[in-house]
Amino acid sequence: MTLRCAVLDDFQNAATTLADWSPLAGRVDVTCFREHFTDEKELARALAEFDIVVTLRERVAFPAPLFAELPRLKLLIASGMRNSVIDHAAAAAHGVTVCGTASSSTPPVELTWALLLGLARGLVTENTALREGGPWQSTVGCDLHGRTLGLLGLGRIGSRVAQVGLAFGMRVLAWSHHLTEERTDEIGVELAASKEDLLAGSDFVSVHLALSERTRALIGAPELALMKPGAYLVNTSRAAIVDQDALLAALHGARIAGAGVDVFDVEPLPADHPMRSAPRLLATPHLGYVSRANYATYYGQAVENIEAFLAGSPVRTLP
């Protein structure tokens, strides 16, 4: 019997163009959904006849009630090897195997610097003016050389962001709850005495922490108040690490020079969301992981996961 596979949130029609699904020909029919399902009941109705689901990152939650609505579901594949919005216990209880894929740290590192550089040199303002007949030069760019970059987190992504900062001639500080001087010495950066010292002393602050109860709302109004009026905040990690209301207030009140944001409390971002109209904000629609090479890995390994599952030997199982 031919199985049915649903691919969720294939906004760019990339799932079947960046990976070879031919090994599944005759065994699995693939349907790609290009529109995001915002309602769980609507999602359940759409997936009711599918045996396999491929979901992108942590955009679609799979709580226990949803599994109960999907009796045919046998295999759920998430891109990346960590997914906090899948109820793994419920999946197991309903006999659903959950698998992941590899995910490169390169795309979010590069996007972090795209946002940071865009903020520093006023690229959106200047590009808009040039295309729309506005003033020829209206901003004065901020130099990176000799400025201080503060990194909240020095893991797989943060350490690579640090290396680029050093190459620009920046002083790089880093802090996280368990960060050691041994680790900062290894990367060639300075260990900040505290989160507060890092925020107060940095010209650019970039967030590279995993979301947990400890890091949720780690940056709120008191922390933003510590930042220099001319400093910039960049978040390509998780929206909940930065209090969204506090960030909006800081941007509207010009308490910081600006922010570069790739992650939001609701995704896709509603048309009337205040982040869409916030001043001093350079925002992208969660592009941190979106690159041709990363998508080729996600969907190529999804095909491998399905093949292994059909052979009775699942690979890359989660959690």
PDB file of C-alpha atoms in Angstrom:
ATOM      1  CA  MET A   1       0.000   0.000   0.000  1.00  0.00           C
ATOM      2  CA  THR A   2       1.305   3.453  -0.895  1.00  0.00           C
ATOM      3  CA  LEU A   3       1.801   5.683   2.147  1.00  0.00           C
ATOM      4  CA  ARG A   4       1.010   9.386   2.172  1.00  0.00           C
ATOM      5  CA  CYS A   5       3.544  11.973   3.363  1.00  0.00           C
ATOM      6  CA  ALA A   6       2.749  15.611   4.170  1.00  0.00           C
ATOM      7  CA  VAL A   7       5.439  18.298   4.157  1.00  0.00           C
ATOM      8  CA  LEU A   8       4.414  21.330   6.210  1.00  0.00           C
ATOM      9  CA  ASP A   9       5.327  24.991   5.685  1.00  0.00           C
ATOM     10  CA  ASP A  10       7.075  24.499   2.356  1.00  0.00           C
ATOM     11  CA  PHE A  11       6.856  28.246   1.705  1.00  0.00           C
ATOM     12  CA  GLN A  12       9.509  28.317  -1.022  1.00  0.00           C
ATOM     13  CA  ASN A  13       8.507  25.044  -2.739  1.00  0.00           C
ATOM     14  CA  ALA A  14      11.937  23.758  -1.730  1.00  0.00           C
ATOM     15  CA  ALA A  15      11.189  20.322  -0.290  1.00  0.00           C
ATOM     16  CA  THR A  16      10.951  18.505  -3.598  1.00  0.00           C
ATOM     17  CA  THR A  17      13.368  20.712  -5.545  1.00  0.00           C
ATOM     18  CA  LEU A  18      16.358  20.587  -3.182  1.00  0.00           C
ATOM     19  CA  ALA A  19      16.194  16.874  -2.364  1.00  0.00           C
ATOM     20  CA  ASP A  20      15.805  13.673  -4.346  1.00  0.00           C
ATOM     21  CA  TRP A  21      12.614  11.857  -3.338  1.00  0.00           C
ATOM     22  CA  SER A  22      12.873   9.237  -6.119  1.00  0.00           C
ATOM     23  CA  PRO A  23      14.010   6.463  -3.724  1.00  0.00           C
ATOM     24  CA  LEU A  24      10.466   6.552  -2.313  1.00  0.00           C
ATOM     25  CA  ALA A  25       8.725   6.351  -5.705  1.00  0.00           C
ATOM     26  CA  GLY A  26       5.874   3.870  -5.707  1.00  0.00           C
ATOM     27  CA  ARG A  27       5.944   3.588  -1.934  1.00  0.00           C
ATOM     28  CA  VAL A  28       5.236   7.103  -0.707  1.00  0.00           C
ATOM     29  CA  ASP A  29       3.153   9.907  -2.220  1.00  0.00           C
ATOM     30  CA  VAL A  30       4.322  13.370  -1.125  1.00  0.00           C
ATOM     31  CA  THR A  31       2.059  16.398  -0.656  1.00  0.00           C
ATOM     32  CA  CYS A  32       3.605  19.770   0.177  1.00  0.00           C
ATOM     33  CA  PHE A  33       1.624  22.443   2.005  1.00  0.00           C
ATOM     34  CA  ARG A  34       2.841  25.948   1.201  1.00  0.00           C
ATOM     35  CA  GLU A  35       0.469  27.747   3.556  1.00  0.00           C
ATOM     36  CA  HIS A  36       0.904  27.694   7.330  1.00  0.00           C
ATOM     37  CA  PHE A  37      -1.873  26.174   9.439  1.00  0.00           C
ATOM     38  CA  THR A  38      -2.629  28.471  12.366  1.00  0.00           C
ATOM     39  CA  ASP A  39      -5.525  26.458  13.770  1.00  0.00           C
ATOM     40  CA  GLU A  40      -4.933  23.037  15.344  1.00  0.00           C
ATOM     41  CA  LYS A  41      -8.310  21.676  14.220  1.00  0.00           C
ATOM     42  CA  GLU A  42      -7.666  22.806  10.664  1.00  0.00           C
ATOM     43  CA  LEU A  43      -4.243  21.156  10.835  1.00  0.00           C
ATOM     44  CA  ALA A  44      -5.770  17.926  12.150  1.00  0.00           C
ATOM     45  CA  ARG A  45      -8.275  17.849   9.293  1.00  0.00           C
ATOM     46  CA  ALA A  46      -5.556  18.471   6.719  1.00  0.00           C
ATOM     47  CA  LEU A  47      -3.314  15.705   8.084  1.00  0.00           C
ATOM     48  CA  ALA A  48      -5.988  13.130   8.877  1.00  0.00           C
ATOM     49  CA  GLU A  49      -5.196  10.934   5.872  1.00  0.00           C
ATOM     50  CA  PHE A  50      -1.397  11.060   6.125  1.00  0.00           C
ATOM     51  CA  ASP A  51       0.911   8.366   7.479  1.00  0.00           C
ATOM     52  CA  ILE A  52       4.055  10.517   7.556  1.00  0.00           C
ATOM     53  CA  VAL A  53       4.529  14.210   8.347  1.00  0.00           C
ATOM     54  CA  VAL A  54       7.642  16.321   7.802  1.00  0.00           C
ATOM     55  CA  THR A  55       7.575  19.511   9.884  1.00  0.00           C
ATOM     56  CA  LEU A  56       9.949  22.460   9.656  1.00  0.00           C
ATOM     57  CA  ARG A  57      11.867  23.367  12.795  1.00  0.00           C
ATOM     58  CA  GLU A  58       9.576  24.277  15.728  1.00  0.00           C
ATOM     59  CA  ARG A  59       6.934  26.191  13.801  1.00  0.00           C
ATOM     60  CA  VAL A  60       4.118  23.651  14.222  1.00  0.00           C
ATOM     61  CA  ALA A  61       3.357  22.238  17.650  1.00  0.00           C
ATOM     62  CA  PHE A  62       2.372  18.600  18.024  1.00  0.00           C
ATOM     63  CA  PRO A  63       0.688  18.354  21.449  1.00  0.00           C
ATOM     64  CA  ALA A  64      -1.065  15.274  22.792  1.00  0.00           C
ATOM     65  CA  PRO A  65      -4.563  16.239  21.530  1.00  0.00           C
ATOM     66  CA  LEU A  66      -3.256  16.529  17.967  1.00  0.00           C
ATOM     67  CA  PHE A  67      -1.759  13.045  18.018  1.00  0.00           C
ATOM     68  CA  ALA A  68      -5.138  11.756  19.180  1.00  0.00           C
ATOM     69  CA  GLU A  69      -6.689  13.280  16.039  1.00  0.00           C
ATOM     70  CA  LEU A  70      -4.185  11.592  13.702  1.00  0.00           C
ATOM     71  CA  PRO A  71      -4.713   7.808  13.984  1.00  0.00           C
ATOM     72  CA  ARG A  72      -2.932   7.112  10.680  1.00  0.00           C
ATOM     73  CA  LEU A  73       0.239   8.968  11.629  1.00  0.00           C
ATOM     74  CA  LYS A  74       3.187   6.630  12.130  1.00  0.00           C
ATOM     75  CA  LEU A  75       6.255   8.766  11.431  1.00  0.00           C
ATOM     76  CA  LEU A  76       6.905  12.417  12.314  1.00  0.00           C
ATOM     77  CA  ILE A  77      10.112  14.029  11.018  1.00  0.00           C
ATOM     78  CA  ALA A  78      11.359  17.362  12.362  1.00  0.00           C
ATOM     79  CA  SER A  79      14.278  19.294  10.905  1.00  0.00           C
ATOM     80  CA  GLY A  80      17.048  19.537  13.470  1.00  0.00           C
ATOM     81  CA  MET A  81      17.789  17.159  16.328  1.00  0.00           C
ATOM     82  CA  ARG A  82      15.930  19.099  19.012  1.00  0.00           C
ATOM     83  CA  ASN A  83      12.259  20.021  19.033  1.00  0.00           C
ATOM     84  CA  SER A  84      10.529  21.458  22.085  1.00  0.00           C
ATOM     85  CA  VAL A  85       7.036  21.699  20.576  1.00  0.00           C
ATOM     86  CA  ILE A  86       6.539  17.981  19.981  1.00  0.00           C
ATOM     87  CA  ASP A  87       4.991  16.025  22.867  1.00  0.00           C
ATOM     88  CA  HIS A  88       7.327  13.046  22.645  1.00  0.00           C
ATOM     89  CA  ALA A  89       5.495  11.082  25.336  1.00  0.00           C
ATOM     90  CA  ALA A  90       2.227  11.475  23.450  1.00  0.00           C
ATOM     91  CA  ALA A  91       3.930  10.442  20.217  1.00  0.00           C
ATOM     92  CA  ALA A  92       5.191   7.258  21.853  1.00  0.00           C
ATOM     93  CA  ALA A  93       1.785   6.562  23.398  1.00  0.00           C
ATOM     94  CA  HIS A  94       0.178   6.769  19.957  1.00  0.00           C
ATOM     95  CA  GLY A  95       2.854   4.615  18.322  1.00  0.00           C
ATOM     96  CA  VAL A  96       4.418   7.481  16.358  1.00  0.00           C
ATOM     97  CA  THR A  97       8.148   7.367  15.662  1.00  0.00           C
ATOM     98  CA  VAL A  98       9.786  10.819  15.804  1.00  0.00           C
ATOM     99  CA  CYS A  99      12.993  11.468  13.874  1.00  0.00           C
ATOM    100  CA  GLY A 100      15.182  14.506  13.246  1.00  0.00           C
ATOM    101  CA  THR A 101      17.829  15.655  10.825  1.00  0.00           C
ATOM    102  CA  ALA A 102      21.151  17.427  10.973  1.00  0.00           C
ATOM    103  CA  SER A 103      21.157  21.235  10.923  1.00  0.00           C
ATOM    104  CA  SER A 104      24.095  23.492  10.113  1.00  0.00           C
ATOM    105  CA  SER A 105      25.123  26.380  12.350  1.00  0.00           C
ATOM    106  CA  THR A 106      26.499  28.283   9.355  1.00  0.00           C
ATOM    107  CA  PRO A 107      23.249  29.933   8.131  1.00  0.00           C
ATOM    108  CA  PRO A 108      22.326  31.541  11.482  1.00  0.00           C
ATOM    109  CA  VAL A 109      25.901  32.788  11.932  1.00  0.00           C
ATOM    110  CA  GLU A 110      25.780  34.446   8.528  1.00  0.00           C
ATOM    111  CA  LEU A 111      22.330  35.931   9.095  1.00  0.00           C
ATOM    112  CA  THR A 112      23.453  37.334  12.444  1.00  0.00           C
ATOM    113  CA  TRP A 113      26.135  39.291  10.662  1.00  0.00           C
ATOM    114  CA  ALA A 114      23.760  40.327   7.874  1.00  0.00           C
ATOM    115  CA  LEU A 115      21.482  41.885  10.501  1.00  0.00           C
ATOM    116  CA  LEU A 116      24.328  43.420  12.480  1.00  0.00           C
ATOM    117  CA  LEU A 117      25.958  44.958   9.427  1.00  0.00           C
ATOM    118  CA  GLY A 118      22.615  46.119   8.080  1.00  0.00           C
ATOM    119  CA  LEU A 119      21.943  47.953  11.328  1.00  0.00           C
ATOM    120  CA  ALA A 120      25.437  49.400  11.601  1.00  0.00           C
ATOM    121  CA  ARG A 121      25.411  50.885   8.099  1.00  0.00           C
ATOM    122  CA  GLY A 122      21.727  51.848   7.830  1.00  0.00           C
ATOM    123  CA  LEU A 123      21.283  49.644   4.775  1.00  0.00           C
ATOM    124  CA  VAL A 124      17.488  49.518   4.802  1.00  0.00           C
ATOM    125  CA  THR A 125      17.147  53.292   5.127  1.00  0.00           C
ATOM    126  CA  GLU A 126      19.729  53.998   2.455  1.00  0.00           C
ATOM    127  CA  ASN A 127      18.469  51.349   0.024  1.00  0.00           C
ATOM    128  CA  THR A 128      14.885  52.545   0.388  1.00  0.00           C
ATOM    129  CA  ALA A 129      15.917  56.163  -0.210  1.00  0.00           C
ATOM    130  CA  LEU A 130      17.981  55.248  -3.268  1.00  0.00           C
ATOM    131  CA  ARG A 131      15.168  53.219  -4.861  1.00  0.00           C
ATOM    132  CA  GLU A 132      12.415  55.713  -4.042  1.00  0.00           C
ATOM    133  CA  GLY A 133      14.208  58.944  -4.971  1.00  0.00           C
ATOM    134  CA  GLY A 134      14.954  59.941  -1.408  1.00  0.00           C
ATOM    135  CA  PRO A 135      18.014  61.782  -0.110  1.00  0.00           C
ATOM    136  CA  TRP A 136      21.469  60.794  -1.278  1.00  0.00           C
ATOM    137  CA  GLN A 137      23.041  59.692   2.038  1.00  0.00           C
ATOM    138  CA  SER A 138      20.991  60.351   5.145  1.00  0.00           C
ATOM    139  CA  THR A 139      22.736  58.181   7.727  1.00  0.00           C
ATOM    140  CA  VAL A 140      26.240  57.968   9.150  1.00  0.00           C
ATOM    141  CA  GLY A 141      27.351  54.384   9.551  1.00  0.00           C
ATOM    142  CA  CYS A 142      28.655  52.871  12.754  1.00  0.00           C
ATOM    143  CA  ASP A 143      32.172  51.417  12.610  1.00  0.00           C
ATOM    144  CA  LEU A 144      32.722  47.876  13.864  1.00  0.00           C
ATOM    145  CA  HIS A 145      36.487  48.054  14.247  1.00  0.00           C
ATOM    146  CA  GLY A 146      37.356  48.943  17.821  1.00  0.00           C
ATOM    147  CA  ARG A 147      33.773  48.558  19.054  1.00  0.00           C
ATOM    148  CA  THR A 148      32.618  45.958  21.584  1.00  0.00           C
ATOM    149  CA  LEU A 149      30.506  42.956  20.656  1.00  0.00           C
ATOM    150  CA  GLY A 150      28.726  41.255  23.547  1.00  0.00           C
ATOM    151  CA  LEU A 151      27.599  37.667  23.028  1.00  0.00           C
ATOM    152  CA  LEU A 152      24.985  36.028  25.217  1.00  0.00           C
ATOM    153  CA  GLY A 153      26.033  32.445  24.638  1.00  0.00           C
ATOM    154  CA  LEU A 154      29.268  31.041  23.267  1.00  0.00           C
ATOM    155  CA  GLY A 155      28.185  27.679  21.945  1.00  0.00           C
ATOM    156  CA  ARG A 156      28.198  26.287  18.428  1.00  0.00           C
ATOM    157  CA  ILE A 157      26.781  29.463  16.871  1.00  0.00           C
ATOM    158  CA  GLY A 158      27.991  32.103  19.318  1.00  0.00           C
ATOM    159  CA  SER A 159      31.609  30.987  19.026  1.00  0.00           C
ATOM    160  CA  ARG A 160      31.534  31.368  15.240  1.00  0.00           C
ATOM    161  CA  VAL A 161      29.908  34.794  15.522  1.00  0.00           C
ATOM    162  CA  ALA A 162      32.758  35.687  17.891  1.00  0.00           C
ATOM    163  CA  GLN A 163      35.384  34.686  15.355  1.00  0.00           C
ATOM    164  CA  VAL A 164      33.887  37.019  12.749  1.00  0.00           C
ATOM    165  CA  GLY A 165      33.792  39.838  15.295  1.00  0.00           C
ATOM    166  CA  LEU A 166      37.450  39.315  16.044  1.00  0.00           C
ATOM    167  CA  ALA A 167      38.220  39.380  12.321  1.00  0.00           C
ATOM    168  CA  PHE A 168      36.524  42.797  12.142  1.00  0.00           C
ATOM    169  CA  GLY A 169      38.830  44.015  14.885  1.00  0.00           C
ATOM    170  CA  MET A 170      36.159  44.121  17.552  1.00  0.00           C
ATOM    171  CA  ARG A 171      36.567  43.516  21.247  1.00  0.00           C
ATOM    172  CA  VAL A 172      34.377  40.507  22.014  1.00  0.00           C
ATOM    173  CA  LEU A 173      32.786  39.788  25.385  1.00  0.00           C
ATOM    174  CA  ALA A 174      30.746  36.702  26.204  1.00  0.00           C
ATOM    175  CA  TRP A 175      28.488  35.583  29.031  1.00  0.00           C
ATOM    176  CA  SER A 176      26.113  32.757  29.897  1.00  0.00           C
ATOM    177  CA  HIS A 177      25.157  31.096  33.147  1.00  0.00           C
ATOM    178  CA  HIS A 178      27.832  28.401  33.049  1.00  0.00           C
ATOM    179  CA  LEU A 179      30.385  29.965  30.738  1.00  0.00           C
ATOM    180  CA  THR A 180      33.967  29.514  31.946  1.00  0.00           C
ATOM    181  CA  GLU A 181      37.151  31.454  31.361  1.00  0.00           C
ATOM    182  CA  GLU A 182      38.651  28.288  29.932  1.00  0.00           C
ATOM    183  CA  ARG A 183      36.019  28.362  27.165  1.00  0.00           C
ATOM    184  CA  THR A 184      36.411  32.081  26.419  1.00  0.00           C
ATOM    185  CA  ASP A 185      40.197  31.712  26.320  1.00  0.00           C
ATOM    186  CA  GLU A 186      39.773  28.859  23.843  1.00  0.00           C
ATOM    187  CA  ILE A 187      37.790  31.108  21.498  1.00  0.00           C
ATOM    188  CA  GLY A 188      39.973  34.156  22.160  1.00  0.00           C
ATOM    189  CA  VAL A 189      37.331  36.396  23.727  1.00  0.00           C
ATOM    190  CA  GLU A 190      36.790  37.936  27.166  1.00  0.00           C
ATOM    191  CA  LEU A 191      34.519  36.519  29.850  1.00  0.00           C
ATOM    192  CA  ALA A 192      32.146  39.243  31.060  1.00  0.00           C
ATOM    193  CA  ALA A 193      31.835  39.464  34.832  1.00  0.00           C
ATOM    194  CA  SER A 194      28.054  39.341  34.566  1.00  0.00           C
ATOM    195  CA  LYS A 195      25.157  39.674  32.158  1.00  0.00           C
ATOM    196  CA  GLU A 196      24.726  43.220  33.379  1.00  0.00           C
ATOM    197  CA  ASP A 197      28.357  44.131  32.706  1.00  0.00           C
ATOM    198  CA  LEU A 198      28.124  42.709  29.201  1.00  0.00           C
ATOM    199  CA  LEU A 199      24.981  44.692  28.395  1.00  0.00           C
ATOM    200  CA  ALA A 200      26.344  47.934  29.793  1.00  0.00           C
ATOM    201  CA  GLY A 201      29.709  47.610  28.066  1.00  0.00           C
ATOM    202  CA  SER A 202      28.725  46.463  24.577  1.00  0.00           C
ATOM    203  CA  ASP A 203      28.004  48.437  21.428  1.00  0.00           C
ATOM    204  CA  PHE A 204      26.360  45.397  19.842  1.00  0.00           C
ATOM    205  CA  VAL A 205      24.670  42.590  21.777  1.00  0.00           C
ATOM    206  CA  SER A 206      23.817  39.316  20.042  1.00  0.00           C
ATOM    207  CA  VAL A 207      21.755  36.478  21.548  1.00  0.00           C
ATOM    208  CA  HIS A 208      22.883  32.875  21.009  1.00  0.00           C
ATOM    209  CA  LEU A 209      21.268  30.871  23.809  1.00  0.00           C
ATOM    210  CA  ALA A 210      18.905  27.923  23.838  1.00  0.00           C
ATOM    211  CA  LEU A 211      15.461  28.670  25.211  1.00  0.00           C
ATOM    212  CA  SER A 212      14.864  27.261  28.693  1.00  0.00           C
ATOM    213  CA  GLU A 213      13.149  28.341  31.872  1.00  0.00           C
ATOM    214  CA  ARG A 214      16.432  29.970  32.858  1.00  0.00           C
ATOM    215  CA  THR A 215      16.771  31.992  29.658  1.00  0.00           C
ATOM    216  CA  ARG A 216      13.100  32.868  29.086  1.00  0.00           C
ATOM    217  CA  ALA A 217      12.726  36.675  29.365  1.00  0.00           C
ATOM    218  CA  LEU A 218      16.440  36.880  30.182  1.00  0.00           C
ATOM    219  CA  ILE A 219      16.461  40.304  28.531  1.00  0.00           C
ATOM    220  CA  GLY A 220      13.655  42.490  29.859  1.00  0.00           C
ATOM    221  CA  ALA A 221      13.120  46.174  30.529  1.00  0.00           C
ATOM    222  CA  PRO A 222      15.785  46.388  33.289  1.00  0.00           C
ATOM    223  CA  GLU A 223      18.386  44.734  31.064  1.00  0.00           C
ATOM    224  CA  LEU A 224      17.553  46.873  28.027  1.00  0.00           C
ATOM    225  CA  ALA A 225      17.866  49.958  30.242  1.00  0.00           C
ATOM    226  CA  LEU A 226      21.487  48.983  30.913  1.00  0.00           C
ATOM    227  CA  MET A 227      22.419  49.152  27.243  1.00  0.00           C
ATOM    228  CA  LYS A 228      24.016  52.242  25.761  1.00  0.00           C
ATOM    229  CA  PRO A 229      21.624  54.559  23.878  1.00  0.00           C
ATOM    230  CA  GLY A 230      23.759  53.977  20.773  1.00  0.00           C
ATOM    231  CA  ALA A 231      23.868  50.175  21.134  1.00  0.00           C
ATOM    232  CA  TYR A 232      22.141  47.565  18.975  1.00  0.00           C
ATOM    233  CA  LEU A 233      20.528  44.254  19.950  1.00  0.00           C
ATOM    234  CA  VAL A 234      20.437  41.263  17.582  1.00  0.00           C
ATOM    235  CA  ASN A 235      18.351  38.154  18.228  1.00  0.00           C
ATOM    236  CA  THR A 236      18.488  35.187  15.852  1.00  0.00           C
ATOM    237  CA  SER A 237      17.961  32.641  18.629  1.00  0.00           C
ATOM    238  CA  ARG A 238      14.492  32.484  20.223  1.00  0.00           C
ATOM    239  CA  ALA A 239      12.006  35.318  20.626  1.00  0.00           C
ATOM    240  CA  ALA A 240      11.080  34.421  24.205  1.00  0.00           C
ATOM    241  CA  ILE A 241      14.624  35.105  25.430  1.00  0.00           C
ATOM    242  CA  VAL A 242      13.912  38.822  24.917  1.00  0.00           C
ATOM    243  CA  ASP A 243      10.752  40.280  26.439  1.00  0.00           C
ATOM    244  CA  GLN A 244       8.906  41.414  23.322  1.00  0.00           C
ATOM    245  CA  ASP A 245       6.919  44.204  24.963  1.00  0.00           C
ATOM    246  CA  ALA A 246      10.056  45.567  26.621  1.00  0.00           C
ATOM    247  CA  LEU A 247      11.913  45.508  23.301  1.00  0.00           C
ATOM    248  CA  LEU A 248       9.089  47.351  21.538  1.00  0.00           C
ATOM    249  CA  ALA A 249       9.055  49.976  24.284  1.00  0.00           C
ATOM    250  CA  ALA A 250      12.829  50.429  24.006  1.00  0.00           C
ATOM    251  CA  LEU A 251      12.602  50.867  20.236  1.00  0.00           C
ATOM    252  CA  HIS A 252       9.709  53.310  20.358  1.00  0.00           C
ATOM    253  CA  GLY A 253      11.401  55.254  23.162  1.00  0.00           C
ATOM    254  CA  ALA A 254      14.771  55.336  21.347  1.00  0.00           C
ATOM    255  CA  ARG A 255      16.384  53.847  24.441  1.00  0.00           C
ATOM    256  CA  ILE A 256      18.619  51.780  22.157  1.00  0.00           C
ATOM    257  CA  ALA A 257      19.786  52.614  18.648  1.00  0.00           C
ATOM    258  CA  GLY A 258      18.050  49.661  17.069  1.00  0.00           C
ATOM    259  CA  ALA A 259      17.482  45.926  16.925  1.00  0.00           C
ATOM    260  CA  GLY A 260      17.888  43.155  14.372  1.00  0.00           C
ATOM    261  CA  VAL A 261      15.326  40.404  14.921  1.00  0.00           C
ATOM    262  CA  ASP A 262      14.746  37.120  13.096  1.00  0.00           C
ATOM    263  CA  VAL A 263      12.477  35.389  15.635  1.00  0.00           C
ATOM    264  CA  PHE A 264       9.036  36.333  16.933  1.00  0.00           C
ATOM    265  CA  ASP A 265       6.524  35.306  19.575  1.00  0.00           C
ATOM    266  CA  VAL A 266       4.063  34.310  16.835  1.00  0.00           C
ATOM    267  CA  GLU A 267       5.200  32.895  13.498  1.00  0.00           C
ATOM    268  CA  PRO A 268       4.349  33.616  10.764  1.00  0.00           C
ATOM    269  CA  LEU A 269       3.961  37.162  12.029  1.00  0.00           C
ATOM    270  CA  PRO A 270       0.342  38.427  11.807  1.00  0.00           C
ATOM    271  CA  ALA A 271      -0.202  41.386   9.495  1.00  0.00           C
ATOM    272  CA  ASP A 272      -1.129  43.675  12.387  1.00  0.00           C
ATOM    273  CA  HIS A 273       1.646  42.585  14.743  1.00  0.00           C
ATOM    274  CA  PRO A 274       3.404  45.617  16.320  1.00  0.00           C
ATOM    275  CA  MET A 275       6.811  44.280  15.303  1.00  0.00           C
ATOM    276  CA  ARG A 276       5.913  44.975  11.674  1.00  0.00           C
ATOM    277  CA  SER A 277       5.752  48.725  12.291  1.00  0.00           C
ATOM    278  CA  ALA A 278       8.298  49.197  15.080  1.00  0.00           C
ATOM    279  CA  PRO A 279      10.890  51.936  14.501  1.00  0.00           C
ATOM    280  CA  ARG A 280      14.639  51.232  14.535  1.00  0.00           C
ATOM    281  CA  LEU A 281      13.962  47.576  13.720  1.00  0.00           C
ATOM    282  CA  LEU A 282      15.577  45.478  11.008  1.00  0.00           C
ATOM    283  CA  ALA A 283      13.471  42.315  10.880  1.00  0.00           C
ATOM    284  CA  THR A 284      13.555  39.126   8.814  1.00  0.00           C
ATOM    285  CA  PRO A 285      10.955  36.299   8.742  1.00  0.00           C
ATOM    286  CA  HIS A 286      12.941  33.655  10.651  1.00  0.00           C
ATOM    287  CA  LEU A 287      15.542  33.122   7.953  1.00  0.00           C
ATOM    288  CA  GLY A 288      18.272  31.937  10.318  1.00  0.00           C
ATOM    289  CA  TYR A 289      18.168  28.343   9.131  1.00  0.00           C
ATOM    290  CA  VAL A 290      16.891  29.059   5.601  1.00  0.00           C
ATOM    291  CA  SER A 291      19.614  28.298   3.085  1.00  0.00           C
ATOM    292  CA  ARG A 292      19.887  25.978   0.114  1.00  0.00           C
ATOM    293  CA  ALA A 293      22.471  23.739   1.790  1.00  0.00           C
ATOM    294  CA  ASN A 294      20.486  23.479   5.019  1.00  0.00           C
ATOM    295  CA  TYR A 295      17.242  22.695   3.212  1.00  0.00           C
ATOM    296  CA  ALA A 296      19.016  20.061   1.120  1.00  0.00           C
ATOM    297  CA  THR A 297      20.110  18.463   4.402  1.00  0.00           C
ATOM    298  CA  TYR A 298      16.668  18.700   6.012  1.00  0.00           C
ATOM    299  CA  TYR A 299      14.747  17.170   3.154  1.00  0.00           C
ATOM    300  CA  GLY A 300      17.478  14.821   1.956  1.00  0.00           C
ATOM    301  CA  GLN A 301      17.730  13.306   5.427  1.00  0.00           C
ATOM    302  CA  ALA A 302      13.930  13.261   5.695  1.00  0.00           C
ATOM    303  CA  VAL A 303      13.951  10.926   2.690  1.00  0.00           C
ATOM    304  CA  GLU A 304      16.637   8.807   4.395  1.00  0.00           C
ATOM    305  CA  ASN A 305      14.558   8.722   7.586  1.00  0.00           C
ATOM    306  CA  ILE A 306      11.506   7.514   5.687  1.00  0.00           C
ATOM    307  CA  GLU A 307      13.539   4.827   3.894  1.00  0.00           C
ATOM    308  CA  ALA A 308      14.973   3.594   7.201  1.00  0.00           C
ATOM    309  CA  PHE A 309      11.532   3.593   8.828  1.00  0.00           C
ATOM    310  CA  LEU A 310      10.063   1.553   5.968  1.00  0.00           C
ATOM    311  CA  ALA A 311      12.964  -0.889   6.343  1.00  0.00           C
ATOM    312  CA  GLY A 312      12.101  -1.319  10.025  1.00  0.00           C
ATOM    313  CA  SER A 313      15.228   0.389  11.356  1.00  0.00           C
ATOM    314  CA  PRO A 314      14.465   4.063  12.130  1.00  0.00           C
ATOM    315  CA  VAL A 315      17.429   6.456  12.301  1.00  0.00           C
ATOM    316  CA  ARG A 316      17.969   9.827  14.019  1.00  0.00           C
ATOM    317  CA  THR A 317      15.147   9.138  16.448  1.00  0.00           C
ATOM    318  CA  LEU A 318      14.102  11.815  18.966  1.00  0.00           C
ATOM    319  CA  PRO A 319      14.261  12.721  21.762  1.00  0.00           C
TER     320      PRO A 319
END
